[in-house]
mmCIF file of C-alpha atoms in Angstrom:
data_model
loop_
_atom_site.group_PDB
_atom_site.id
_atom_site.type_symbol
_atom_site.label_atom_id
_atom_site.label_comp_id
_atom_site.label_asym_id
_atom_site.label_seq_id
_atom_site.Cartn_x
_atom_site.Cartn_y
_atom_site.Cartn_z
ATOM 1 C CA MET A 1 -1.475 -3.853 -19.060
ATOM 2 C CA ALA A 2 -0.735 -4.664 -22.674
ATOM 3 C CA ASP A 3 2.828 -5.138 -23.788
ATOM 4 C CA SER A 4 2.970 -1.992 -25.859
ATOM 5 C CA ILE A 5 1.318 1.284 -24.979
ATOM 6 C CA LYS A 6 -0.898 2.894 -27.582
ATOM 7 C CA GLN A 7 0.350 6.451 -28.055
ATOM 8 C CA PRO A 8 -2.068 9.298 -28.778
ATOM 9 C CA ALA A 9 -2.166 10.532 -32.392
ATOM 10 C CA ALA A 10 -0.759 13.882 -31.323
ATOM 11 C CA ALA A 11 1.394 14.235 -28.203
ATOM 12 C CA SER A 12 -0.256 16.984 -26.184
ATOM 13 C CA PRO A 13 -1.136 17.525 -22.521
ATOM 14 C CA ALA A 14 -4.821 17.280 -23.415
ATOM 15 C CA ALA A 15 -4.263 13.950 -25.197
ATOM 16 C CA PHE A 16 -2.335 12.532 -22.238
ATOM 17 C CA MET A 17 -5.005 13.698 -19.807
ATOM 18 C CA GLN A 18 -7.707 12.253 -22.041
ATOM 19 C CA ARG A 19 -5.955 8.867 -21.801
ATOM 20 C CA ALA A 20 -6.006 9.140 -17.982
ATOM 21 C CA LEU A 21 -9.717 9.992 -18.117
ATOM 22 C CA ASP A 22 -10.389 7.030 -20.445
ATOM 23 C CA LEU A 23 -8.536 4.652 -18.101
ATOM 24 C CA ALA A 24 -10.592 6.011 -15.197
ATOM 25 C CA ALA A 25 -13.886 5.479 -17.009
ATOM 26 C CA ALA A 26 -12.906 1.967 -18.108
ATOM 27 C CA THR A 27 -11.878 0.708 -14.659
ATOM 28 C CA GLU A 28 -15.068 2.062 -13.088
ATOM 29 C CA ARG A 29 -17.220 0.578 -15.862
ATOM 30 C CA ALA A 30 -15.590 -2.827 -15.342
ATOM 31 C CA GLY A 31 -16.059 -2.622 -11.575
ATOM 32 C CA ARG A 32 -12.306 -3.026 -11.096
ATOM 33 C CA GLY A 33 -11.858 0.138 -9.073
ATOM 34 C CA ASN A 34 -12.887 3.720 -8.516
ATOM 35 C CA ALA A 35 -12.841 6.171 -11.433
ATOM 36 C CA TYR A 36 -9.175 7.132 -11.413
ATOM 37 C CA GLY A 37 -6.523 6.694 -14.072
ATOM 38 C CA ALA A 38 -3.034 8.037 -14.694
ATOM 39 C CA VAL A 39 -0.293 8.028 -17.310
ATOM 40 C CA ILE A 40 3.443 8.659 -16.986
ATOM 41 C CA VAL A 41 4.953 10.674 -19.842
ATOM 42 C CA ARG A 42 8.588 11.189 -20.765
ATOM 43 C CA SER A 43 9.940 12.877 -23.890
ATOM 44 C CA GLY A 44 6.441 13.141 -25.363
ATOM 45 C CA LYS A 45 5.677 9.435 -24.971
ATOM 46 C CA ILE A 46 3.502 7.516 -22.519
ATOM 47 C CA ILE A 47 5.914 5.158 -20.707
ATOM 48 C CA GLY A 48 3.430 3.804 -18.164
ATOM 49 C CA GLU A 49 -0.279 3.818 -17.450
ATOM 50 C CA GLY A 50 -2.549 2.584 -14.710
ATOM 51 C CA ALA A 51 -5.992 2.722 -13.203
ATOM 52 C CA ASN A 52 -7.458 2.263 -9.765
ATOM 53 C CA THR A 53 -7.884 -1.499 -9.267
ATOM 54 C CA ILE A 54 -8.470 -1.722 -5.521
ATOM 55 C CA TYR A 55 -11.426 -4.109 -5.987
ATOM 56 C CA ALA A 56 -10.063 -6.276 -8.806
ATOM 57 C CA ASP A 57 -6.680 -6.739 -7.130
ATOM 58 C CA ASN A 58 -7.844 -6.684 -3.476
ATOM 59 C CA ASP A 59 -5.165 -4.052 -3.013
ATOM 60 C CA PRO A 60 -5.694 -0.905 -0.906
ATOM 61 C CA THR A 61 -2.561 0.644 -2.473
ATOM 62 C CA ALA A 62 -3.779 0.256 -6.079
ATOM 63 C CA HIS A 63 -4.672 3.869 -6.803
ATOM 64 C CA GLY A 64 -4.311 5.031 -10.415
ATOM 65 C CA GLU A 65 -1.106 6.987 -9.803
ATOM 66 C CA VAL A 66 0.595 4.108 -7.949
ATOM 67 C CA GLU A 67 -0.376 1.628 -10.684
ATOM 68 C CA ALA A 68 0.939 3.969 -13.396
ATOM 69 C CA ILE A 69 4.248 4.393 -11.563
ATOM 70 C CA LYS A 70 4.565 0.607 -11.111
ATOM 71 C CA ASP A 71 3.835 0.093 -14.813
ATOM 72 C CA ALA A 72 6.403 2.682 -15.925
ATOM 73 C CA CYS A 73 9.052 1.272 -13.553
ATOM 74 C CA ARG A 74 8.434 -2.244 -14.878
ATOM 75 C CA ARG A 75 8.576 -1.170 -18.519
ATOM 76 C CA ILE A 76 11.782 0.859 -18.273
ATOM 77 C CA GLY A 77 13.384 -1.483 -15.736
ATOM 78 C CA SER A 78 14.163 1.201 -13.184
ATOM 79 C CA ASN A 79 12.629 2.624 -10.018
ATOM 80 C CA ASP A 80 13.889 6.085 -11.046
ATOM 81 C CA LEU A 81 11.459 7.971 -13.307
ATOM 82 C CA SER A 82 13.467 11.226 -13.397
ATOM 83 C CA GLY A 83 12.496 13.433 -16.310
ATOM 84 C CA ALA A 84 8.962 12.056 -16.460
ATOM 85 C CA VAL A 85 5.678 13.667 -15.441
ATOM 86 C CA ILE A 86 2.318 12.222 -14.395
ATOM 87 C CA TYR A 87 -1.134 13.078 -15.721
ATOM 88 C CA THR A 88 -3.924 11.991 -13.404
ATOM 89 C CA ASN A 89 -7.631 12.674 -13.358
ATOM 90 C CA GLY A 90 -9.392 14.145 -10.379
ATOM 91 C CA GLY A 91 -8.134 16.620 -7.813
ATOM 92 C CA ALA A 92 -4.635 16.710 -6.371
ATOM 93 C CA PRO A 93 -3.339 13.187 -5.606
ATOM 94 C CA CYS A 94 -3.780 11.801 -2.090
ATOM 95 C CA PRO A 95 -0.675 11.839 0.191
ATOM 96 C CA MET A 96 0.083 8.190 -0.658
ATOM 97 C CA CYS A 97 0.156 8.934 -4.387
ATOM 98 C CA ALA A 98 1.861 12.330 -4.091
ATOM 99 C CA THR A 99 4.619 10.760 -2.003
ATOM 100 C CA ALA A 100 4.885 7.821 -4.443
ATOM 101 C CA CYS A 101 5.469 10.422 -7.205
ATOM 102 C CA HIS A 102 8.175 11.954 -5.016
ATOM 103 C CA TRP A 103 9.912 8.600 -4.451
ATOM 104 C CA ALA A 104 9.767 7.841 -8.179
ATOM 105 C CA ASN A 105 11.490 11.213 -8.848
ATOM 106 C CA LEU A 106 8.717 12.418 -11.142
ATOM 107 C CA ASP A 107 9.290 15.994 -12.320
ATOM 108 C CA ARG A 108 5.740 17.250 -12.112
ATOM 109 C CA ILE A 109 2.119 16.363 -11.365
ATOM 110 C CA TYR A 110 -0.711 17.451 -13.648
ATOM 111 C CA HIS A 111 -4.288 16.758 -12.608
ATOM 112 C CA ALA A 112 -7.662 17.592 -14.094
ATOM 113 C CA LEU A 113 -11.373 16.878 -14.127
ATOM 114 C CA ARG A 114 -11.478 17.626 -17.874
ATOM 115 C CA ALA A 115 -8.778 17.164 -20.525
ATOM 116 C CA ASP A 116 -9.021 20.811 -21.586
ATOM 117 C CA ASP A 117 -8.644 22.247 -18.079
ATOM 118 C CA ILE A 118 -5.408 20.933 -16.573
ATOM 119 C CA THR A 119 -4.035 22.058 -13.198
ATOM 120 C CA ASP A 120 -0.260 22.149 -12.657
ATOM 121 C CA GLY A 121 0.203 20.374 -9.329
ATOM 122 C CA GLY A 122 3.888 21.268 -9.190
ATOM 123 C CA VAL A 123 6.884 19.177 -8.181
ATOM 124 C CA PRO A 124 5.901 16.139 -6.081
ATOM 125 C CA ALA A 125 6.847 16.823 -2.482
ATOM 126 C CA TYR A 126 7.370 14.468 0.415
ATOM 127 C CA GLY A 127 4.169 14.404 2.414
ATOM 128 C CA LYS A 128 2.773 17.569 0.890
ATOM 129 C CA CYS A 129 -0.737 18.003 2.222
ATOM 130 C CA MET B 1 -28.025 -30.372 41.470
ATOM 131 C CA LEU B 2 -24.285 -30.683 41.423
ATOM 132 C CA THR B 3 -23.049 -33.959 40.086
ATOM 133 C CA ARG B 4 -19.462 -35.003 39.631
ATOM 134 C CA ARG B 5 -19.987 -34.725 35.873
ATOM 135 C CA SER B 6 -21.350 -31.146 35.948
ATOM 136 C CA MET B 7 -18.589 -30.067 38.352
ATOM 137 C CA LEU B 8 -16.014 -31.532 35.979
ATOM 138 C CA ALA B 9 -17.610 -29.774 32.981
ATOM 139 C CA GLY B 10 -17.670 -26.503 34.900
ATOM 140 C CA ALA B 11 -14.037 -26.844 35.858
ATOM 141 C CA MET B 12 -13.055 -27.591 32.274
ATOM 142 C CA ALA B 13 -15.050 -24.599 30.987
ATOM 143 C CA SER B 14 -13.449 -22.231 33.455
ATOM 144 C CA ALA B 15 -10.011 -23.632 32.638
ATOM 145 C CA ALA B 16 -10.673 -23.045 28.917
ATOM 146 C CA ALA B 17 -11.904 -19.510 29.639
ATOM 147 C CA GLY B 18 -8.796 -18.909 31.729
ATOM 148 C CA LEU B 19 -6.528 -20.109 28.933
ATOM 149 C CA TRP B 20 -8.380 -17.913 26.435
ATOM 150 C CA ALA B 21 -8.020 -14.858 28.696
ATOM 151 C CA LEU B 22 -4.324 -15.669 29.107
ATOM 152 C CA ARG B 23 -3.886 -15.936 25.351
ATOM 153 C CA GLN B 24 -5.658 -12.592 24.807
ATOM 154 C CA ALA B 25 -3.554 -10.946 27.507
ATOM 155 C CA PHE B 26 -0.411 -12.312 25.857
ATOM 156 C CA ALA B 27 -1.486 -11.008 22.475
ATOM 157 C CA ARG B 28 -1.895 -7.548 23.987
ATOM 158 C CA SER B 29 1.380 -7.677 25.894
ATOM 159 C CA VAL B 30 4.802 -6.635 24.636
ATOM 160 C CA GLY B 31 5.454 -10.375 24.443
ATOM 161 C CA GLY B 32 2.679 -10.773 21.894
ATOM 162 C CA HIS B 33 3.865 -7.826 19.807
ATOM 163 C CA LYS B 34 7.467 -8.981 20.082
ATOM 164 C CA ALA B 35 6.893 -12.107 18.015
ATOM 165 C CA PHE B 36 5.360 -10.044 15.208
ATOM 166 C CA ILE B 37 7.920 -7.236 15.188
ATOM 167 C CA GLU B 38 10.535 -10.003 14.989
ATOM 168 C CA GLN B 39 8.797 -11.246 11.847
ATOM 169 C CA ALA B 40 9.062 -7.705 10.450
ATOM 170 C CA PHE B 41 12.798 -7.757 11.194
ATOM 171 C CA ALA B 42 13.010 -11.153 9.484
ATOM 172 C CA MET B 43 11.498 -9.462 6.393
ATOM 173 C CA ARG B 44 14.123 -6.722 6.734
ATOM 174 C CA ARG B 45 16.877 -9.361 6.737
ATOM 175 C CA ARG B 46 15.296 -10.982 3.676
ATOM 176 C CA ALA B 47 15.255 -7.622 1.854
ATOM 177 C CA VAL B 48 18.925 -6.990 2.685
ATOM 178 C CA SER B 49 19.969 -10.505 1.663
ATOM 179 C CA GLU B 50 18.258 -9.968 -1.713
ATOM 180 C CA GLY B 51 20.088 -6.673 -2.211
ATOM 181 C CA ASP B 52 17.184 -4.421 -1.369
ATOM 182 C CA GLN B 53 16.643 -1.541 1.033
ATOM 183 C CA ALA B 54 16.784 -2.438 4.729
ATOM 184 C CA TYR B 55 13.097 -2.377 5.600
ATOM 185 C CA GLY B 56 10.589 -5.045 6.575
ATOM 186 C CA ALA B 57 6.944 -5.194 7.581
ATOM 187 C CA VAL B 58 4.167 -7.674 8.330
ATOM 188 C CA VAL B 59 0.385 -7.403 8.600
ATOM 189 C CA VAL B 60 -1.305 -9.398 11.360
ATOM 190 C CA LYS B 61 -4.970 -10.289 11.811
ATOM 191 C CA ASN B 62 -6.331 -12.122 14.861
ATOM 192 C CA GLY B 63 -2.863 -13.202 15.912
ATOM 193 C CA ARG B 64 -1.948 -14.571 12.467
ATOM 194 C CA VAL B 65 0.509 -13.081 9.979
ATOM 195 C CA VAL B 66 -1.483 -12.467 6.762
ATOM 196 C CA GLY B 67 0.933 -10.195 4.879
ATOM 197 C CA LEU B 68 4.696 -10.332 4.365
ATOM 198 C CA GLY B 69 6.627 -7.309 3.182
ATOM 199 C CA PRO B 70 10.318 -7.205 2.464
ATOM 200 C CA SER B 71 11.212 -3.991 0.606
ATOM 201 C CA ARG B 72 11.226 -4.729 -3.138
ATOM 202 C CA VAL B 73 12.073 -1.273 -4.524
ATOM 203 C CA VAL B 74 15.299 -2.563 -6.070
ATOM 204 C CA THR B 75 14.479 -6.213 -6.780
ATOM 205 C CA ASN B 76 11.120 -5.432 -8.424
ATOM 206 C CA THR B 77 12.303 -2.074 -9.841
ATOM 207 C CA ASP B 78 9.213 -0.524 -8.287
ATOM 208 C CA ALA B 79 9.505 2.894 -6.633
ATOM 209 C CA THR B 80 6.324 2.166 -4.647
ATOM 210 C CA ALA B 81 7.392 -1.233 -3.267
ATOM 211 C CA HIS B 82 8.279 -0.119 0.245
ATOM 212 C CA ALA B 83 8.049 -2.898 2.838
ATOM 213 C CA GLU B 84 4.745 -1.622 4.239
ATOM 214 C CA MET B 85 3.192 -1.362 0.749
ATOM 215 C CA GLU B 86 4.276 -4.915 -0.038
ATOM 216 C CA ALA B 87 2.894 -6.216 3.276
ATOM 217 C CA LEU B 88 -0.445 -4.449 2.661
ATOM 218 C CA ARG B 89 -0.638 -5.851 -0.888
ATOM 219 C CA ASP B 90 0.157 -9.347 0.369
ATOM 220 C CA ALA B 91 -2.479 -9.085 3.110
ATOM 221 C CA GLY B 92 -5.079 -8.019 0.525
ATOM 222 C CA ARG B 93 -4.231 -11.082 -1.573
ATOM 223 C CA THR B 94 -4.370 -13.394 1.462
ATOM 224 C CA LEU B 95 -7.670 -12.047 2.780
ATOM 225 C CA GLY B 96 -9.238 -11.461 -0.642
ATOM 226 C CA THR B 97 -10.192 -7.857 0.071
ATOM 227 C CA HIS B 98 -8.768 -4.344 -0.052
ATOM 228 C CA ASP B 99 -10.339 -3.718 3.370
ATOM 229 C CA LEU B 100 -7.838 -4.707 6.056
ATOM 230 C CA SER B 101 -10.020 -3.652 9.001
ATOM 231 C CA GLY B 102 -8.930 -5.324 12.214
ATOM 232 C CA CYS B 103 -5.374 -5.761 10.968
ATOM 233 C CA ILE B 104 -2.214 -4.480 12.632
ATOM 234 C CA LEU B 105 0.880 -3.323 10.732
ATOM 235 C CA TYR B 106 4.304 -4.045 12.231
ATOM 236 C CA THR B 107 7.209 -2.312 10.533
ATOM 237 C CA THR B 108 10.928 -1.964 11.255
ATOM 238 C CA SER B 109 10.985 1.851 10.832
ATOM 239 C CA PRO B 110 8.403 4.632 11.110
ATOM 240 C CA PRO B 111 6.446 4.595 7.824
ATOM 241 C CA CYS B 112 6.873 7.346 5.233
ATOM 242 C CA ARG B 113 3.850 9.419 4.164
ATOM 243 C CA MET B 114 3.130 7.074 1.268
ATOM 244 C CA CYS B 115 3.041 4.012 3.504
ATOM 245 C CA GLU B 116 1.199 5.642 6.394
ATOM 246 C CA THR B 117 -1.526 6.854 4.013
ATOM 247 C CA ALA B 118 -1.631 3.414 2.358
ATOM 248 C CA ALA B 119 -2.255 1.883 5.800
ATOM 249 C CA HIS B 120 -5.004 4.471 6.296
ATOM 250 C CA TRP B 121 -6.645 3.489 2.989
ATOM 251 C CA GLY B 122 -6.387 -0.167 4.022
ATOM 252 C CA ASN B 123 -8.257 0.618 7.276
ATOM 253 C CA ILE B 124 -5.336 -0.714 9.311
ATOM 254 C CA GLU B 125 -6.215 -0.521 12.987
ATOM 255 C CA ARG B 126 -2.812 0.199 14.492
ATOM 256 C CA VAL B 127 0.847 0.578 13.571
ATOM 257 C CA TYR B 128 3.801 -0.561 15.692
ATOM 258 C CA THR B 129 7.348 0.302 14.697
ATOM 259 C CA GLY B 130 10.936 -0.591 15.500
ATOM 260 C CA ALA B 131 12.714 -2.783 18.007
ATOM 261 C CA ASP B 132 11.094 -0.830 20.865
ATOM 262 C CA ILE B 133 7.646 -1.655 19.394
ATOM 263 C CA ALA B 134 6.541 1.992 19.503
ATOM 264 C CA ASP B 135 2.748 2.322 19.305
ATOM 265 C CA ARG B 136 2.015 4.838 16.522
ATOM 266 C CA GLY B 137 -1.743 4.481 16.848
ATOM 267 C CA LYS B 138 -4.197 4.428 13.967
ATOM 268 C CA PRO B 139 -2.555 5.411 10.683
ATOM 269 C CA GLY B 140 -3.422 8.933 9.558
ATOM 270 C CA TYR B 141 -4.159 10.476 6.193
ATOM 271 C CA GLY B 142 -0.965 12.253 5.156
ATOM 272 C CA CYS B 143 0.713 14.453 7.771
#
């Protein structure tokens, strides 16, 4: 990931979700991973972003949500992302990613297939499935 | 026709086969698992000595440790860096693939949902946990 995160022109749920969708399309196009991307948002700003890179990194844990959480943790220098939420494309996150959101203390999960139709996935729970 | 040479070759072959069978039996025995769970506990000690959470894990393929995982949640400021996750990531780097089929995960405590599902995604064959080397079977998806 680049050193600074490019923020959307207008901070809105649709803009954040669009960024997740763009990350998903880019990683799939590059053959780096499956078409999943995610961004972590706090106080109207993207503080971390990631995409599925299971092929590029030879890493079975490198789902979009996990990579976004790692990126946000690295950037803010803390493993506690309290007060932040995650926007991720696709259906509800898998149990690995949902539980990673729980461990990172994320406030809420939003997921979507389209930027203008976002589902509120609620508070990340431990092993919710 | 049996010559001294062919009898010697036969004896050597059966001795080699015997040794191989013994090695396989050892790998399957508690003795074989014990060496690997001890490596997981060594990772746990490493995590603690570096000021991290008290968890350790290793990934093993064909009797060789291919992934080392001390917990790095604190030291790497990474909420996802549980010992099992780190061991799986290390194994992927070592083997050059995200597909860890045929690998076994040894971990000092029963894995959380994140780690168990990560092992599932990595196609880990079996999970053993704790000092009593409890066999937790093939990792499941979620609950």
